[in-house]
Amino acid sequence: MIGTSDVAGYEDIRIWLNERCGIVFPDKKKDLLRHRLGRILTRFGFDDLNELAHHLMRGEALDLQLAVMHAASTHHTFFFREPQVLDFFRNRILPSLAERETIRIWSAAASTGDEAYTLAILAAEFFGRSQIAKRVAILGTDISEPVVKQAEAAVYNATHLEQVPKDVIRQYFSRVEVDQYKIADDIREVCTFRRMNIKSSPYPFSRMFPVIFCRNVLYYFDREHQVAILESLYDVTEPGGWLLTSVTEAVRDLGTRWQVVSSGVYRKPACP
């Protein structure tokens, strides 16, 4: 049981998460963060949050740092989330890129890979499945090593597929166990996953992206970090390229260089 004598340790961890990851936990989410950190105490054998904070601040145990980052991050996601944004991608963005030989897409904060594989399926539907490996390359990144590994495994329980049409499941998934489904190999090969903190800029890309998805993550950061992330995303987007966020994230109110297209859809102006 987490006690009340570790207030200083809790505060040190909360500040560390904000400075290191940009993740904000206000007072109203104190119980949530404490509950998640309780799992770290059990795993590493610490007595309380003061001891956890002490080892965390020493900066020597990378496995501890990654475990705290993972515990603090929210990784609830599923396939075909927010159809409004996906419909824009399918009906407006993919046709605008149809003449390209290759299309690079970045799924930032990709969590367990549901979004990246959803985009690969939509691209396969648009270009034809036989063309997908030649035409599209999707990068998925997340700060959490465990979810990156899960994305690479490409195996999901049925709850992740509740929004997926049954004919799509039949075409692009195979059942491996009861309520466990695996992505088809040709779709899996389109997607590459890496661990990355989107708060750390400049981003390590030698080429820009025509399309970036960064959904359901910005509201975990304070306003300063939201603006910094959006500007960093802008810098690695091609002129005329697209940023797609969640429809619930108020990017238009943050005063960045992105031009508003519609709810959840933003564009970098093309070069004159």
Coordinates of C-alpha atoms in Angstrom, one line a residue:
M1 CA 0.0 0.0 0.0
I2 CA 1.3 3.4 -0.9
G3 CA 1.4 5.6 2.1
T4 CA 1.0 9.4 2.7
S5 CA 4.6 9.9 4.0
D6 CA 6.1 9.8 0.5
V7 CA 4.6 13.1 -0.7
A8 CA 8.1 14.5 -1.5
G9 CA 8.9 11.4 -3.5
Y10 CA 5.7 11.6 -5.4
E11 CA 6.3 15.3 -6.3
D12 CA 9.8 14.5 -7.4
I13 CA 8.5 11.8 -9.8
R14 CA 5.8 14.0 -11.1
I15 CA 8.3 16.8 -11.9
W16 CA 10.7 14.3 -13.5
L17 CA 7.9 13.1 -15.8
N18 CA 7.1 16.6 -16.8
E19 CA 10.7 17.6 -17.4
R20 CA 11.8 14.3 -19.0
C21 CA 8.7 13.4 -21.0
G22 CA 6.4 16.5 -20.9
I23 CA 3.7 14.4 -19.3
V24 CA 1.5 16.4 -16.9
F25 CA -0.3 14.9 -13.9
P26 CA -2.4 17.6 -12.2
D27 CA -3.7 17.1 -8.6
K28 CA -7.0 15.6 -9.8
K29 CA -5.0 12.7 -11.3
K30 CA -2.9 12.1 -8.2
D31 CA -4.6 8.8 -7.3
L32 CA -4.2 7.5 -10.9
L33 CA -0.5 8.2 -11.0
R34 CA 0.0 6.8 -7.5
H35 CA -1.9 3.6 -8.5
R36 CA 0.3 3.1 -11.5
L37 CA 3.5 3.8 -9.6
G38 CA 2.4 1.2 -7.1
R39 CA 3.1 -1.4 -9.7
I40 CA 6.7 -0.1 -10.0
L41 CA 7.2 -0.4 -6.3
T42 CA 6.2 -4.0 -6.4
R43 CA 8.3 -4.8 -9.5
F44 CA 11.5 -3.2 -8.2
G45 CA 11.0 -4.0 -4.5
F46 CA 10.9 -0.4 -3.3
D47 CA 9.3 0.5 0.0
D48 CA 7.7 3.8 -1.1
L49 CA 7.8 6.6 -3.6
N50 CA 10.6 8.3 -1.8
E51 CA 12.9 5.3 -2.4
L52 CA 11.7 5.1 -6.0
A53 CA 12.3 8.8 -6.6
H54 CA 15.8 8.5 -5.1
H55 CA 16.8 5.8 -7.6
L56 CA 15.1 7.5 -10.4
M57 CA 16.9 10.8 -9.9
R58 CA 20.3 9.1 -9.8
G59 CA 19.7 8.4 -13.5
E60 CA 21.6 5.1 -13.5
A61 CA 18.9 2.5 -14.0
L62 CA 17.5 2.8 -17.5
D63 CA 15.1 -0.1 -16.9
L64 CA 13.6 1.9 -14.0
Q65 CA 13.3 5.1 -16.1
L66 CA 11.5 3.2 -18.9
A67 CA 9.2 1.5 -16.5
V68 CA 8.1 4.8 -14.9
M69 CA 7.6 6.3 -18.4
H70 CA 5.5 3.3 -19.4
A71 CA 3.4 3.4 -16.2
A72 CA 2.7 7.1 -16.6
S73 CA 1.7 6.8 -20.3
T74 CA -1.8 5.9 -21.3
H75 CA -1.8 3.2 -24.0
H76 CA -5.5 2.5 -24.6
T77 CA -6.0 2.4 -28.3
F78 CA -7.8 0.3 -31.0
F79 CA -8.0 -0.1 -34.7
F80 CA -10.0 2.3 -36.9
R81 CA -10.2 4.9 -34.1
E82 CA -12.0 8.2 -35.0
P83 CA -13.4 7.4 -38.4
Q84 CA -13.8 11.1 -39.2
V85 CA -10.1 11.6 -39.4
L86 CA -9.4 8.3 -41.1
D87 CA -12.0 9.1 -43.8
F88 CA -10.2 12.3 -44.6
F89 CA -6.9 10.4 -44.9
R90 CA -8.6 7.8 -47.2
N91 CA -10.7 10.2 -49.3
R92 CA -8.5 13.3 -49.5
I93 CA -4.9 12.6 -48.6
L94 CA -4.2 9.3 -50.3
P95 CA -5.6 10.4 -53.7
S96 CA -3.4 13.5 -53.4
L97 CA -0.3 11.3 -53.0
A98 CA -1.3 8.7 -55.7
E99 CA 1.3 9.9 -58.2
R100 CA 4.2 9.3 -55.8
E101 CA 6.4 6.2 -56.1
T102 CA 6.7 6.0 -52.3
I103 CA 4.8 7.5 -49.5
R104 CA 6.3 7.8 -46.0
I105 CA 3.9 8.2 -43.0
W106 CA 4.8 8.7 -39.4
S107 CA 2.5 7.5 -36.6
A108 CA 3.9 9.5 -33.7
A109 CA 2.9 8.1 -30.2
A110 CA 1.9 4.9 -32.0
S111 CA 1.3 3.0 -28.8
T112 CA 0.7 -0.7 -29.6
G113 CA 0.6 -0.1 -33.3
D114 CA -3.1 -0.1 -33.9
E115 CA -3.0 3.2 -35.8
A116 CA 0.0 2.3 -37.9
Y117 CA -1.6 -0.9 -39.1
T118 CA -4.9 0.8 -39.6
L119 CA -3.2 3.2 -42.0
A120 CA -1.4 0.3 -43.8
I121 CA -4.8 -1.4 -44.3
L122 CA -6.4 1.8 -45.7
A123 CA -3.4 2.3 -48.0
A124 CA -3.7 -1.3 -49.2
E125 CA -7.4 -0.8 -49.9
F126 CA -6.6 2.3 -51.9
F127 CA -3.5 1.3 -53.9
G128 CA -4.2 -2.4 -54.1
R129 CA -2.7 -5.0 -51.8
S130 CA -0.1 -6.1 -54.3
Q131 CA 1.3 -2.6 -54.4
I132 CA 1.4 -1.8 -50.7
A133 CA 5.0 -3.0 -50.0
K134 CA 6.3 -1.0 -53.0
R135 CA 4.3 2.2 -52.3
V136 CA 4.1 2.8 -48.6
A137 CA 6.4 2.9 -45.6
I138 CA 4.9 3.6 -42.1
L139 CA 7.0 4.5 -39.1
G140 CA 5.4 4.1 -35.6
T141 CA 7.2 5.5 -32.6
D142 CA 6.4 5.5 -28.9
I143 CA 8.2 6.4 -25.7
S144 CA 7.4 3.0 -24.1
E145 CA 9.5 0.0 -25.0
P146 CA 6.9 -2.6 -24.0
V147 CA 4.3 -1.2 -26.4
V148 CA 6.8 -0.9 -29.2
K149 CA 7.5 -4.6 -28.7
Q150 CA 3.8 -5.4 -28.7
A151 CA 3.4 -3.4 -31.9
E152 CA 6.2 -5.4 -33.5
A153 CA 4.6 -8.7 -32.5
A154 CA 1.4 -7.5 -34.2
V155 CA -0.9 -9.7 -32.2
Y156 CA -4.1 -8.2 -30.6
N157 CA -7.0 -9.3 -28.5
A158 CA -10.5 -9.0 -29.8
T159 CA -11.2 -5.7 -27.9
H160 CA -8.7 -3.9 -30.2
L161 CA -10.8 -5.0 -33.2
E162 CA -14.3 -4.0 -32.1
Q163 CA -14.4 -1.1 -34.6
V164 CA -13.0 -3.2 -37.5
P165 CA -15.5 -4.3 -40.2
K166 CA -15.8 -8.1 -40.3
D167 CA -14.7 -8.3 -43.9
V168 CA -11.5 -6.4 -43.1
I169 CA -10.8 -8.8 -40.2
R170 CA -11.2 -11.7 -42.6
Q171 CA -8.8 -10.2 -45.2
Y172 CA -6.1 -8.8 -43.0
F173 CA -6.1 -10.8 -39.7
S174 CA -5.7 -14.4 -38.8
R175 CA -6.8 -15.9 -35.5
V176 CA -3.9 -17.4 -33.5
E177 CA -5.7 -18.1 -30.3
V178 CA -9.2 -17.6 -28.8
D179 CA -9.8 -13.9 -29.1
Q180 CA -6.2 -13.3 -30.4
Y181 CA -5.6 -12.0 -33.9
K182 CA -2.4 -11.4 -35.9
I183 CA -1.9 -8.9 -38.7
A184 CA -1.2 -10.3 -42.1
D185 CA 2.5 -10.5 -42.9
D186 CA 2.3 -8.1 -45.9
I187 CA 0.7 -5.4 -43.8
R188 CA 3.0 -6.0 -41.0
E189 CA 6.1 -5.6 -43.2
V190 CA 4.9 -2.1 -44.2
C191 CA 5.3 -0.8 -40.6
T192 CA 8.4 -0.3 -38.6
F193 CA 8.4 0.6 -34.9
R194 CA 11.0 2.4 -32.8
R195 CA 11.1 3.9 -29.3
M196 CA 11.2 7.7 -29.4
N197 CA 10.2 10.6 -27.1
I198 CA 8.3 13.1 -29.3
K199 CA 9.3 15.8 -26.7
S200 CA 13.0 15.4 -27.7
S201 CA 13.8 17.6 -30.6
P202 CA 15.2 18.1 -33.2
Y203 CA 13.8 14.8 -34.5
P204 CA 16.4 12.4 -36.1
F205 CA 15.0 12.3 -39.6
S206 CA 17.0 13.0 -42.8
R207 CA 13.8 13.1 -44.9
M208 CA 10.5 14.9 -44.3
F209 CA 7.1 13.2 -44.2
P210 CA 4.1 14.1 -46.3
V211 CA 1.8 12.8 -43.6
I212 CA 2.1 12.7 -39.8
F213 CA -0.5 11.3 -37.4
C214 CA -0.2 12.5 -33.8
R215 CA -3.5 11.6 -32.2
N216 CA -4.7 11.3 -28.6
V217 CA -1.4 12.3 -27.0
L218 CA -1.1 16.1 -27.0
Y219 CA -3.6 16.6 -24.1
Y220 CA -1.1 14.7 -21.8
F221 CA 1.3 17.7 -22.1
D222 CA 1.0 21.2 -20.9
R223 CA 0.5 24.1 -23.4
E224 CA 4.2 24.9 -23.7
H225 CA 5.1 21.3 -24.6
Q226 CA 2.1 21.0 -26.9
V227 CA 3.3 24.0 -28.9
A228 CA 6.9 22.8 -29.0
I229 CA 5.8 19.3 -30.2
L230 CA 3.6 20.8 -32.9
E231 CA 6.4 23.0 -34.2
S232 CA 8.8 20.1 -34.2
L233 CA 6.3 18.1 -36.2
Y234 CA 5.9 21.0 -38.6
D235 CA 9.7 21.1 -39.2
V236 CA 9.8 17.5 -40.4
T237 CA 6.7 17.8 -42.6
E238 CA 7.0 18.4 -46.3
P239 CA 5.6 21.7 -47.6
G240 CA 2.0 20.9 -48.4
G241 CA 2.1 18.0 -46.0
W242 CA -0.5 17.0 -43.5
L243 CA -0.8 16.6 -39.7
L244 CA -3.8 14.6 -38.4
T245 CA -4.6 14.8 -34.7
S246 CA -7.6 13.8 -32.6
V247 CA -10.7 15.8 -33.1
T248 CA -10.8 16.5 -29.4
E249 CA -7.3 18.2 -29.4
A250 CA -7.6 22.0 -29.8
V251 CA -4.5 22.5 -32.0
R252 CA -6.1 25.5 -33.7
D253 CA -6.0 27.4 -30.4
L254 CA -2.3 27.0 -29.8
G255 CA -1.0 29.6 -32.3
T256 CA 1.3 27.3 -34.3
R257 CA 2.3 27.6 -38.0
W258 CA -0.2 24.8 -39.0
Q259 CA -3.1 25.8 -41.1
V260 CA -6.5 24.5 -40.0
V261 CA -8.3 22.4 -42.7
S262 CA -11.0 20.8 -40.6
S263 CA -11.4 19.2 -37.1
G264 CA -8.3 17.1 -36.5
V265 CA -6.7 18.0 -39.9
Y266 CA -4.0 20.5 -40.4
R267 CA -1.6 21.4 -43.2
K268 CA 1.8 22.9 -43.8
P269 CA 1.5 25.6 -46.5
A270 CA 3.1 24.6 -49.8
C271 CA 6.1 26.5 -51.0
P272 CA 5.1 29.6 -53.1

